[in-house]
Amino acid sequence: MRVVTAEQMREADRLAIEEIGMKEELLMENAGRAAAAKIIELYPGLQYAAVLAGKGNNGGDGYTIARTLESEGIRTDVYFVSSDGLKGAALYHRTLYEKSGFTPRQFDPSSFQADSYGVIIDAMLGTGIKGEVKPPFDKAVQVLGKTDTPIVAVDIPSGIPSGEEDVPSSAVKADATVILESPKLSAYLFPAKEYYGQTHTVSIGMPNAVWHKAGNEAVEWGMTETSASFPVRKENAHKGRHGRGLLIGGSKNMAGAPAIAALAALESGAGLLTTALPESLMYTTAPLVPETTFLRLPEKEGELAEDSVSSDFGFDRYDAVAVGPGLGRLKEAKEIVRRALVETAGILILDADALYWLPELEQELSERTAPLILTPHPGEMAHLAGTTPGEVNKHRFSLAGQYARKTGCYLVLKGANTICTTPEGDQAVHTSGNAGLAKGGSGDTLTGILLGQVMQDEDTAAMVNNAVFLHGHAADLAVEQEETDYSLRASKLASYVPRAIKNVQLFQENRRR
Ligand SMILES: NC(=O)C1=CN([C@@H]2O[C@H](COP(=O)(O)OP(=O)(O)OC[C@H]3O[C@@H](n4cnc5c(N)ncnc54)[C@H](OP(=O)(O)O)[C@@H]3O)[C@@H](O)[C@H]2O)[C@@H](O)CC1
Ligand SMILES: [K+]
């Protein structure tokens, strides 16, 4: 599913109108009808609704929704908060509404009876918003903030920006948002996302052709995208075919991390896995993951020593190498990361403490040509980009895009709604996963899944996204079944990866039928 900025949506709109000849009134009719149908689906038995309408096209959608609901037998009152300068398609649809026998009323915050309606539809401000909500809309936002009646926003909750701009001090907090045609970036950014409630995207019949010119910012990557690119294993498969992977990590205080990552790598498809760790950790790791082979490395104070990785270590013998889970920050680890960057001819994944050294390895980073995947959480991203976690969270799309293009890496920016960016700047945002993932060790699981997945196909971008999807989907399945978002532990999470893969394969089979 396409994800856009307000500018791209406007450009698509313009192209559909000017180049394809769709009338704006038609797009608005489609929008209103699709939104009304979704509202009826969400609230079966709805009898009485109110629409709060603005003076732009979002308001225009509101009049169309009201007319459609009325024709479905649902009594619907329209209150215009402002209609100053109503024009174009919005004026056309208000006129249709009036000529159909209905009379819109001026919204009055002191007399509006929010509780008498089954649903209130927020059609005040859409993608045209700029800055803090101004009068008279501010009062209407306050009134909606006090009612228990469900609020359904049209396209975007009024006041919320479409992109990475600041969320104003007050905005409509919707129970659900019916997004028109394509979600805007803010639907994936906190705190804006919290205002959307449940999201439902409906088509307004925008011709696909316009997107080639209008472009789009990102896609949302889910089950459909994963199953479309998930490789089918050949019947005569051989273990070597599915990749030789190397995992490097572990230290005395993070002794379990390599086991968690190794389990996840094997359960996501790694053919042959070697785990390189401080030698003392082998005896605790082997019983947990009997299928991996080991490289027992010399250690210093329980962490890998600088000379742990011998000159003939053989980074280039593997299809993919992951460095980081439980590695620790002793400065000796820097040399291991440097060598991995320079010598790994296959795909290299750097995670956790391996990322810590990257700002000091700029030259090696810029000289690396083989694929590199970085998996920072917002704190690590801030360290990489030389900024604060707060700034990272505000500008997740743009910052990730800049960093991936600048360094030529595949960047997996973790956090709620993980964003994957390719070296070319193409982005995919993920919604799978839940609060159960906000726990130590869940990053190790992701690194393992990435290691297992990237060796399965040459389309690295798709494999990275599939790994992120499987990680989130495994967490969702765990919570649906016997786990909760409190209890989910990373090692348990790995045990749900097979079920996540099974679901992807079932989805694939059903599509082929
Ligand atoms: N794209 C498509 O294909 C289709 C799009 N459609 C719909 O169009 C919507 C976008 O419509 P839009 O561009 O007319 O803007 P919209 O959000 O209605 O608001 C504009 C008004 O807000 C005002 N305003 C601005 N800032 C403000 C503030 N801080 N506080 C208060 N007021 C503020 C501003 O007034 P001004 O400040 O300029 O006086 C202006 O009058 C989109 O979200 C979707 O619902 C559908 O119809 C189907 C086809
Ligand atoms: K709205």
Coordinates of C-alpha atoms and ligand atoms in Angstrom, one line a residue:
M1 CA 0.0 0.0 0.0
R2 CA 1.2 3.4 -1.0
V3 CA 2.1 6.0 1.7
V4 CA 2.3 9.7 0.6
T5 CA 2.9 13.2 1.6
A6 CA 0.2 15.9 1.3
E7 CA 2.1 17.3 -1.7
Q8 CA 2.2 14.0 -3.5
M9 CA -1.5 13.5 -2.8
R10 CA -2.3 17.0 -4.2
E11 CA -0.1 16.2 -7.2
A12 CA -1.9 12.9 -7.9
D13 CA -5.2 14.8 -7.5
R14 CA -4.0 17.5 -10.0
L15 CA -2.9 14.8 -12.5
A16 CA -6.1 12.9 -12.3
I17 CA -8.1 16.0 -12.9
E18 CA -5.9 17.8 -15.5
E19 CA -4.3 14.9 -17.4
I20 CA -6.9 12.1 -17.1
G21 CA -9.9 14.3 -17.0
M22 CA -11.5 13.1 -13.8
K23 CA -13.6 15.8 -12.3
E24 CA -12.7 16.8 -8.8
E25 CA -16.4 16.5 -8.0
L26 CA -16.2 12.9 -9.0
L27 CA -13.2 12.2 -6.8
M28 CA -15.1 13.8 -3.9
E29 CA -18.2 11.7 -4.6
N30 CA -16.1 8.6 -4.6
A31 CA -14.4 9.7 -1.4
G32 CA -17.7 10.4 0.3
R33 CA -19.3 7.2 -0.8
A34 CA -16.4 5.0 0.2
A35 CA -16.1 6.7 3.6
A36 CA -19.8 6.4 4.2
A37 CA -19.7 2.7 3.3
K38 CA -16.8 2.1 5.7
I39 CA -18.7 4.0 8.5
I40 CA -21.8 1.8 8.0
E41 CA -19.5 -1.3 8.1
L42 CA -17.8 -0.1 11.3
Y43 CA -21.1 0.9 13.1
P44 CA -23.8 -1.6 12.0
G45 CA -27.2 -0.4 13.3
L46 CA -26.1 3.3 13.3
Q47 CA -29.3 5.4 13.1
Y48 CA -28.2 9.0 13.8
A49 CA -24.9 10.7 12.9
A50 CA -23.5 14.2 12.9
V51 CA -20.9 15.6 10.5
L52 CA -18.8 18.6 11.5
A53 CA -17.7 20.2 8.2
G54 CA -14.9 22.6 7.4
K55 CA -14.5 25.0 4.5
G56 CA -12.1 23.1 2.4
N57 CA -12.4 19.8 0.5
N58 CA -12.3 17.8 3.7
G59 CA -15.6 19.7 4.5
G60 CA -16.8 18.8 1.0
D61 CA -16.3 15.2 1.8
G62 CA -18.4 15.7 4.8
Y63 CA -21.4 16.9 2.8
T64 CA -21.1 13.9 0.5
I65 CA -20.9 11.5 3.4
A66 CA -24.0 13.0 4.9
R67 CA -26.0 12.7 1.7
T68 CA -24.8 9.1 1.2
L69 CA -25.7 8.1 4.8
E70 CA -29.1 9.7 4.4
S71 CA -29.7 7.7 1.3
E72 CA -28.9 4.6 3.3
G73 CA -31.5 5.5 5.9
I74 CA -29.2 7.0 8.5
R75 CA -30.3 10.4 9.7
T76 CA -27.4 12.7 9.5
D77 CA -27.1 16.4 10.7
V78 CA -24.4 18.5 9.1
Y79 CA -22.9 21.3 11.2
F80 CA -20.5 23.6 9.4
V81 CA -17.8 25.1 11.6
S82 CA -17.0 27.5 8.9
S83 CA -18.0 27.8 5.3
D84 CA -16.2 31.1 4.5
G85 CA -15.0 31.0 0.9
L86 CA -16.4 27.5 0.3
K87 CA -15.7 26.8 -3.4
G88 CA -15.1 24.3 -6.2
A89 CA -16.1 20.7 -5.5
A90 CA -16.8 21.4 -1.9
L91 CA -19.4 24.1 -2.8
Y92 CA -20.8 21.8 -5.5
H93 CA -21.4 19.0 -2.9
R94 CA -22.8 21.3 -0.3
T95 CA -25.3 22.5 -3.0
L96 CA -26.2 18.9 -3.9
Y97 CA -26.7 18.2 -0.2
E98 CA -29.0 21.2 0.2
K99 CA -30.9 20.5 -3.1
S100 CA -31.4 17.0 -1.8
G101 CA -33.6 18.5 0.9
F102 CA -31.2 18.9 3.8
T103 CA -30.2 22.1 5.7
P104 CA -26.7 22.4 7.2
R105 CA -26.5 24.3 10.5
Q106 CA -23.9 26.6 11.9
F107 CA -21.9 24.8 14.6
D108 CA -22.4 26.3 18.0
P109 CA -20.1 24.9 20.7
S110 CA -22.5 25.8 23.5
S111 CA -25.6 24.1 22.1
F112 CA -24.1 21.1 20.2
Q113 CA -25.5 17.9 21.7
A114 CA -22.6 15.5 21.0
D115 CA -24.2 12.7 23.1
S116 CA -27.3 12.4 21.0
Y117 CA -25.5 10.9 18.1
G118 CA -24.3 7.4 17.4
V119 CA -21.2 8.7 15.6
I120 CA -19.7 12.1 15.0
I121 CA -17.9 12.5 11.7
D122 CA -14.9 14.9 11.7
A123 CA -14.7 16.5 8.3
M124 CA -13.3 19.8 9.4
L125 CA -9.6 19.8 8.4
G126 CA -7.7 17.4 6.2
T127 CA -4.4 17.6 4.5
G128 CA -4.8 21.4 4.0
I129 CA -3.9 22.2 7.7
K130 CA -1.0 24.4 8.7
G131 CA 0.1 24.9 12.2
E132 CA -2.0 25.2 15.4
V133 CA -5.8 24.8 14.9
K134 CA -7.2 28.4 14.6
P135 CA -10.7 29.7 15.5
P136 CA -13.4 28.7 15.1
F137 CA -12.1 25.2 14.6
D138 CA -10.3 25.2 18.0
K139 CA -13.6 25.3 19.9
A140 CA -15.0 22.4 17.9
V141 CA -11.9 20.4 18.6
Q142 CA -12.4 21.1 22.3
V143 CA -16.1 19.9 22.2
L144 CA -15.1 16.7 20.5
G145 CA -12.4 16.1 23.1
K146 CA -15.2 15.9 25.8
T147 CA -17.6 13.5 24.3
D148 CA -17.8 9.7 24.6
T149 CA -19.6 9.4 21.3
P150 CA -17.3 7.6 18.8
I151 CA -15.5 10.0 16.4
V152 CA -14.6 9.0 12.9
A153 CA -12.2 11.3 11.2
V154 CA -12.3 11.7 7.4
D155 CA -8.8 11.3 5.8
I156 CA -6.9 12.6 8.8
P157 CA -8.0 13.8 12.3
S158 CA -8.5 17.5 12.2
G159 CA -5.4 19.4 13.2
I160 CA -3.0 16.5 12.6
P161 CA -0.4 17.3 10.0
S162 CA 0.2 14.9 7.1
G163 CA 3.9 14.7 7.4
E164 CA 6.7 15.1 10.0
E165 CA 5.5 18.5 11.2
D166 CA 4.8 19.1 14.9
V167 CA 1.5 17.9 16.2
P168 CA -0.5 21.0 17.5
S169 CA -1.4 21.4 21.1
S170 CA -4.9 20.3 20.4
A171 CA -6.3 18.2 17.7
V172 CA -9.2 15.7 17.2
K173 CA -8.6 12.4 18.8
A174 CA -10.5 10.0 16.7
D175 CA -11.7 6.5 17.4
A176 CA -11.2 5.6 13.8
T177 CA -10.0 7.4 10.7
V178 CA -11.2 6.6 7.2
I179 CA -8.1 7.4 5.1
L180 CA -8.8 8.5 1.6
E181 CA -6.8 6.6 -1.1
S182 CA -3.4 6.5 0.6
P183 CA -2.2 6.9 4.2
K184 CA -0.1 10.0 4.8
L185 CA 3.3 9.7 6.7
S186 CA 1.8 10.9 10.0
A187 CA -0.3 7.7 10.2
Y188 CA 3.0 6.0 11.1
L189 CA 4.6 8.6 13.4
F190 CA 4.1 9.1 17.1
P191 CA 2.4 11.0 18.6
A192 CA 0.3 11.8 15.5
K193 CA -0.6 8.1 15.1
E194 CA -2.3 8.1 18.5
Y195 CA -4.9 10.6 17.2
Y196 CA -5.9 8.4 14.2
G197 CA -7.5 5.6 16.3
Q198 CA -8.1 2.5 14.1
T199 CA -7.2 3.2 10.5
H200 CA -9.1 2.1 7.4
T201 CA -7.9 3.1 4.0
V202 CA -10.5 3.3 1.2
S203 CA -10.0 3.8 -2.5
I204 CA -11.4 6.9 -4.1
G205 CA -10.7 5.6 -7.6
M206 CA -7.5 7.4 -8.3
P207 CA -6.1 6.0 -11.5
N208 CA -2.9 4.1 -11.0
A209 CA -1.3 6.0 -13.9
V210 CA -1.0 9.2 -11.8
W211 CA 1.4 7.6 -9.3
H212 CA 4.1 7.1 -11.9
K213 CA 4.3 10.9 -12.1
A214 CA 3.3 12.0 -8.7
G215 CA 5.7 9.5 -7.0
N216 CA 5.1 8.2 -3.5
E217 CA 7.0 8.5 -0.3
A218 CA 6.9 4.9 0.9
V219 CA 4.9 1.8 1.0
E220 CA 3.3 0.0 3.9
W221 CA 4.8 -3.5 3.9
G222 CA 2.5 -6.3 5.3
M223 CA 1.4 -9.8 4.6
T224 CA 0.6 -9.1 0.9
E225 CA 4.0 -7.7 0.1
T226 CA 5.8 -10.4 2.1
S227 CA 4.0 -13.2 0.4
A228 CA 4.5 -11.7 -3.0
S229 CA 8.3 -11.8 -2.6
F230 CA 8.8 -14.8 -0.2
P231 CA 11.0 -17.3 -2.0
V232 CA 9.6 -20.8 -2.6
R233 CA 12.0 -23.5 -1.6
K234 CA 13.1 -26.0 -4.3
E235 CA 12.3 -29.6 -3.7
N236 CA 15.9 -30.6 -4.2
A237 CA 17.2 -28.0 -1.8
H238 CA 20.6 -28.5 -0.3
K239 CA 21.7 -26.9 3.0
G240 CA 24.5 -24.9 1.3
R241 CA 22.0 -23.4 -1.1
H242 CA 20.1 -21.6 1.6
G243 CA 23.2 -19.9 2.8
R244 CA 26.1 -20.1 5.1
G245 CA 25.7 -17.6 7.8
L246 CA 28.0 -16.3 10.5
L247 CA 26.9 -14.7 13.7
I248 CA 29.4 -12.8 15.9
G249 CA 28.5 -11.6 19.4
G250 CA 28.1 -12.4 23.0
S251 CA 29.9 -11.2 26.1
K252 CA 29.8 -12.2 29.8
N253 CA 27.0 -9.8 30.7
M254 CA 25.0 -10.5 27.5
A255 CA 25.6 -14.2 27.4
G256 CA 22.2 -15.2 26.0
A257 CA 22.1 -12.8 23.0
P258 CA 24.0 -15.1 20.5
A259 CA 21.6 -18.0 21.4
I260 CA 18.5 -15.9 20.8
A261 CA 19.9 -14.6 17.4
A262 CA 21.1 -18.0 16.4
L263 CA 17.7 -19.7 17.1
A264 CA 16.0 -17.0 15.1
A265 CA 18.4 -17.4 12.2
L266 CA 17.9 -21.1 12.0
E267 CA 14.2 -20.8 12.3
S268 CA 14.1 -18.3 9.5
G269 CA 15.9 -20.4 6.9
A270 CA 19.7 -20.3 7.5
G271 CA 21.1 -23.4 5.9
L272 CA 24.3 -23.6 7.8
L273 CA 25.0 -21.3 10.8
T274 CA 28.3 -20.7 12.6
T275 CA 28.2 -18.8 15.8
A276 CA 31.4 -17.0 16.8
L277 CA 31.5 -16.0 20.5
P278 CA 33.8 -15.7 23.5
E279 CA 34.9 -19.3 24.1
S280 CA 33.4 -19.5 27.6
L281 CA 29.9 -18.9 26.3
M282 CA 29.8 -22.0 24.1
Y283 CA 28.9 -24.4 26.8
T284 CA 25.7 -22.4 27.7
T285 CA 24.8 -21.6 24.1
A286 CA 25.2 -25.1 22.5
P287 CA 22.4 -26.8 24.6
L288 CA 20.0 -24.0 23.5
V289 CA 20.9 -24.2 19.8
P290 CA 22.4 -27.6 19.0
E291 CA 22.1 -26.9 15.3
T292 CA 24.8 -24.2 15.0
T293 CA 28.5 -24.9 14.7
F294 CA 30.8 -22.7 16.8
L295 CA 33.9 -20.6 16.4
R296 CA 35.2 -20.3 20.0
L297 CA 37.1 -17.0 20.1
P298 CA 39.7 -15.8 22.6
E299 CA 38.3 -13.5 25.2
K300 CA 39.4 -10.7 27.4
E301 CA 37.4 -10.0 30.6
G302 CA 34.5 -12.0 29.2
E303 CA 34.3 -10.1 25.9
L304 CA 35.9 -10.7 22.5
A305 CA 39.5 -9.6 22.4
E306 CA 41.1 -7.5 19.7
D307 CA 42.9 -10.5 18.3
S308 CA 39.8 -12.8 18.6
V309 CA 39.4 -12.6 14.9
S310 CA 42.6 -14.0 13.4
S311 CA 44.1 -12.7 10.2
D312 CA 42.7 -15.7 8.2
F313 CA 39.3 -15.5 9.9
G314 CA 37.4 -15.9 6.6
F315 CA 34.6 -13.3 6.7
D316 CA 34.4 -13.8 3.0
R317 CA 33.5 -17.5 3.3
Y318 CA 29.9 -16.7 4.3
D319 CA 26.9 -15.5 2.3
A320 CA 25.9 -13.3 5.2
V321 CA 27.5 -12.1 8.4
A322 CA 25.8 -10.5 11.4
V323 CA 27.8 -8.8 14.1
G324 CA 26.4 -7.3 17.3
P325 CA 24.1 -9.3 19.5
G326 CA 25.5 -9.0 23.0
L327 CA 28.9 -7.9 21.7
G328 CA 29.6 -5.3 24.4
R329 CA 31.4 -2.0 24.0
L330 CA 35.0 -2.9 24.9
K331 CA 37.0 -1.0 22.4
E332 CA 38.4 -4.3 21.1
A333 CA 35.1 -4.8 19.4
K334 CA 35.8 -1.9 17.1
E335 CA 38.5 -3.9 15.3
I336 CA 36.1 -6.7 14.8
V337 CA 33.5 -4.4 13.3
R338 CA 36.2 -2.7 11.1
R339 CA 37.3 -6.1 9.8
A340 CA 33.8 -7.2 9.1
L341 CA 33.1 -4.0 7.1
V342 CA 36.2 -4.4 5.0
E343 CA 36.3 -8.2 4.6
T344 CA 32.7 -9.4 4.4
A345 CA 32.1 -10.0 0.7
G346 CA 28.6 -11.2 1.3
I347 CA 25.9 -9.3 3.1
L348 CA 26.8 -7.7 6.4
I349 CA 24.4 -6.9 9.2
L350 CA 25.5 -4.7 12.0
D351 CA 23.3 -4.5 15.1
A352 CA 23.4 -3.3 18.7
D353 CA 26.9 -2.5 20.0
A354 CA 28.4 -3.1 16.6
L355 CA 26.7 0.1 15.5
Y356 CA 28.3 2.0 18.3
W357 CA 31.6 2.1 16.5
L358 CA 30.4 3.1 13.1
P359 CA 30.8 6.9 13.5
E360 CA 34.5 6.1 14.0
L361 CA 34.7 4.0 10.9
E362 CA 33.5 6.5 8.3
Q363 CA 36.2 5.6 5.8
E364 CA 35.5 1.8 5.9
L365 CA 31.8 2.6 5.7
S366 CA 32.2 4.7 2.6
E367 CA 34.4 2.2 0.9
R368 CA 32.2 -0.7 1.4
T369 CA 30.4 -1.8 -1.8
A370 CA 28.8 -5.1 -0.8
P371 CA 25.4 -4.9 0.9
L372 CA 25.3 -3.5 4.4
I373 CA 22.3 -3.7 6.7
L374 CA 22.1 -1.5 9.8
T375 CA 19.4 -2.1 12.5
P376 CA 19.4 0.9 14.9
H377 CA 16.8 1.7 17.4
P378 CA 16.1 5.4 17.8
G379 CA 18.9 5.9 20.4
E380 CA 21.4 4.1 18.1
M381 CA 20.1 6.1 15.1
A382 CA 20.7 9.3 17.0
H383 CA 24.3 8.2 17.7
L384 CA 24.8 7.3 14.0
A385 CA 23.3 10.6 12.7
G386 CA 24.8 12.8 15.4
T387 CA 21.4 14.0 16.8
T388 CA 19.0 13.2 19.6
P389 CA 16.5 10.3 19.9
G390 CA 13.7 12.9 20.0
E391 CA 14.7 14.4 16.7
V392 CA 15.0 10.9 15.2
N393 CA 11.5 10.1 16.3
K394 CA 10.1 13.3 14.9
H395 CA 11.8 12.8 11.5
R396 CA 11.9 9.1 11.1
F397 CA 11.2 9.0 7.4
S398 CA 13.4 11.9 6.3
L399 CA 16.3 11.2 8.6
A400 CA 16.4 7.5 7.7
G401 CA 16.2 8.4 4.0
Q402 CA 19.1 10.8 4.2
Y403 CA 21.3 8.4 6.2
A404 CA 20.7 5.4 4.0
R405 CA 21.4 7.4 0.8
K406 CA 24.4 9.0 2.3
T407 CA 26.0 5.8 3.5
G408 CA 24.6 3.4 0.9
C409 CA 23.2 1.0 3.5
Y410 CA 19.9 -0.7 4.0
L411 CA 18.7 0.9 7.1
V412 CA 16.2 -0.7 9.5
L413 CA 15.1 2.0 11.8
K414 CA 13.4 0.2 14.6
G415 CA 10.7 1.4 17.0
A416 CA 6.9 1.2 16.7
N417 CA 6.3 1.2 12.9
T418 CA 9.8 0.2 11.8
I419 CA 11.0 1.9 8.6
C420 CA 13.3 0.1 6.1
T421 CA 15.1 2.3 3.6
T422 CA 17.2 1.1 0.7
P423 CA 20.5 2.7 -0.4
E424 CA 18.4 4.4 -3.2
G425 CA 16.1 5.9 -0.6
D426 CA 13.0 3.7 -1.2
Q427 CA 11.1 3.2 2.0
A428 CA 8.7 0.7 3.5
V429 CA 7.0 1.1 6.8
H430 CA 5.7 -1.8 9.0
T431 CA 2.7 -2.0 11.3
S432 CA 3.1 -5.6 12.4
G433 CA 4.3 -6.2 16.0
N434 CA 3.1 -5.0 19.4
A435 CA 4.3 -3.7 22.7
G436 CA 5.7 -7.1 23.6
L437 CA 8.6 -6.3 21.3
A438 CA 9.7 -3.5 23.5
K439 CA 12.0 -5.8 25.6
G440 CA 15.6 -6.7 25.8
G441 CA 16.5 -9.4 23.3
S442 CA 13.9 -8.7 20.7
G443 CA 16.5 -6.9 18.6
D444 CA 18.6 -10.0 18.8
T445 CA 15.7 -12.0 17.4
L446 CA 15.4 -9.5 14.5
T447 CA 19.1 -9.8 13.7
G448 CA 18.7 -13.6 13.6
I449 CA 15.7 -13.4 11.3
L450 CA 17.5 -11.0 9.0
L451 CA 20.5 -13.2 8.8
G452 CA 18.3 -16.2 8.0
Q453 CA 16.2 -14.3 5.4
V454 CA 18.7 -12.2 3.5
M455 CA 20.5 -15.4 2.3
Q456 CA 17.3 -16.7 0.6
D457 CA 17.1 -14.4 -2.4
E458 CA 19.1 -11.7 -4.2
D459 CA 16.4 -9.1 -3.7
T460 CA 17.9 -7.8 -0.5
A461 CA 15.4 -5.0 0.0
A462 CA 12.5 -7.5 -0.1
M463 CA 14.3 -9.9 2.2
V464 CA 15.0 -7.2 4.7
N465 CA 11.4 -6.2 4.7
N466 CA 10.2 -9.8 4.9
A467 CA 12.4 -10.3 8.0
V468 CA 11.0 -7.2 9.7
F469 CA 7.4 -8.4 8.8
L470 CA 8.1 -11.9 10.2
H471 CA 9.5 -10.5 13.4
G472 CA 6.4 -8.4 14.0
H473 CA 4.0 -11.0 12.8
A474 CA 5.6 -13.6 15.1
A475 CA 5.0 -11.2 18.0
D476 CA 1.4 -10.7 16.9
L477 CA 0.8 -14.4 16.7
A478 CA 2.4 -15.0 20.1
V479 CA 0.1 -12.4 21.7
E480 CA -2.9 -13.9 19.9
Q481 CA -2.0 -17.3 21.2
E482 CA -0.6 -18.0 24.7
E483 CA 1.6 -15.0 25.2
T484 CA 0.7 -11.4 26.2
D485 CA 2.4 -8.1 25.4
Y486 CA 3.7 -8.2 29.0
S487 CA 5.1 -11.7 29.0
L488 CA 6.6 -12.1 25.5
R489 CA 10.3 -12.9 25.8
A490 CA 12.7 -12.8 22.9
S491 CA 13.5 -16.5 23.0
K492 CA 9.8 -17.3 23.0
L493 CA 9.4 -14.9 20.1
A494 CA 11.8 -16.9 18.0
S495 CA 9.6 -20.0 18.5
Y496 CA 6.7 -18.2 16.8
V497 CA 8.8 -17.5 13.7
P498 CA 7.9 -20.9 12.1
R499 CA 4.2 -20.1 12.6
A500 CA 4.7 -16.6 11.0
I501 CA 6.4 -18.3 8.0
K502 CA 3.6 -20.8 7.7
N503 CA 1.1 -18.0 7.6
V504 CA 3.0 -16.3 4.8
Q505 CA 3.1 -19.6 2.8
L506 CA -0.6 -20.3 3.4
F507 CA -1.3 -16.8 2.1
Q508 CA 0.8 -17.5 -0.9
E509 CA -1.0 -20.7 -1.6
N510 CA -4.4 -19.1 -1.3
R511 CA -3.4 -16.4 -3.8
R512 CA -2.2 -18.9 -6.3
R513 CA -5.5 -20.8 -6.2
Ligands
LIG1 N1 -6.5 14.7 -2.7 C1 -7.6 14.2 -3.3 O1 -7.5 13.6 -4.3 C2 -8.9 14.5 -2.7 C3 -8.9 15.1 -1.4 N2 -10.1 15.2 -0.8 C4 -10.1 15.9 0.5 O2 -9.5 17.1 0.5 C5 -8.8 17.3 1.7 C6 -7.8 18.4 1.4 O3 -8.6 19.5 1.1 P1 -8.0 21.0 1.1 O4 -6.7 21.0 0.4 O5 -9.1 21.9 0.6 O6 -7.7 21.3 2.6 P2 -8.6 21.1 4.0 O7 -7.9 20.0 4.7 O8 -10.0 20.8 3.7 O9 -8.5 22.4 4.8 C7 -8.3 23.6 4.1 C8 -8.8 24.7 4.9 O10 -8.3 24.7 6.2 C9 -8.0 26.0 6.6 N3 -6.8 25.9 7.5 C10 -5.5 25.7 7.2 N4 -4.8 25.6 8.4 C11 -5.7 25.8 9.4 C12 -5.6 25.9 10.8 N5 -4.4 25.7 11.3 N6 -6.6 26.2 11.5 C13 -7.8 26.3 10.9 N7 -8.0 26.3 9.6 C14 -7.0 26.0 8.8 C15 -7.7 26.7 5.3 O11 -8.1 28.0 5.4 P3 -7.1 29.3 5.3 O12 -6.2 29.1 6.5 O13 -6.4 29.1 4.0 O14 -8.0 30.4 5.4 C16 -8.5 26.0 4.3 O15 -9.7 26.6 4.1 C17 -8.2 16.0 2.0 O16 -7.8 15.8 3.3 C18 -9.4 15.1 1.6 O17 -10.3 15.0 2.7 C19 -11.3 14.5 -1.3 O18 -12.2 15.5 -1.4 C20 -11.1 13.7 -2.5 C21 -10.1 14.1 -3.4
K2 K -10.7 15.5 9.2

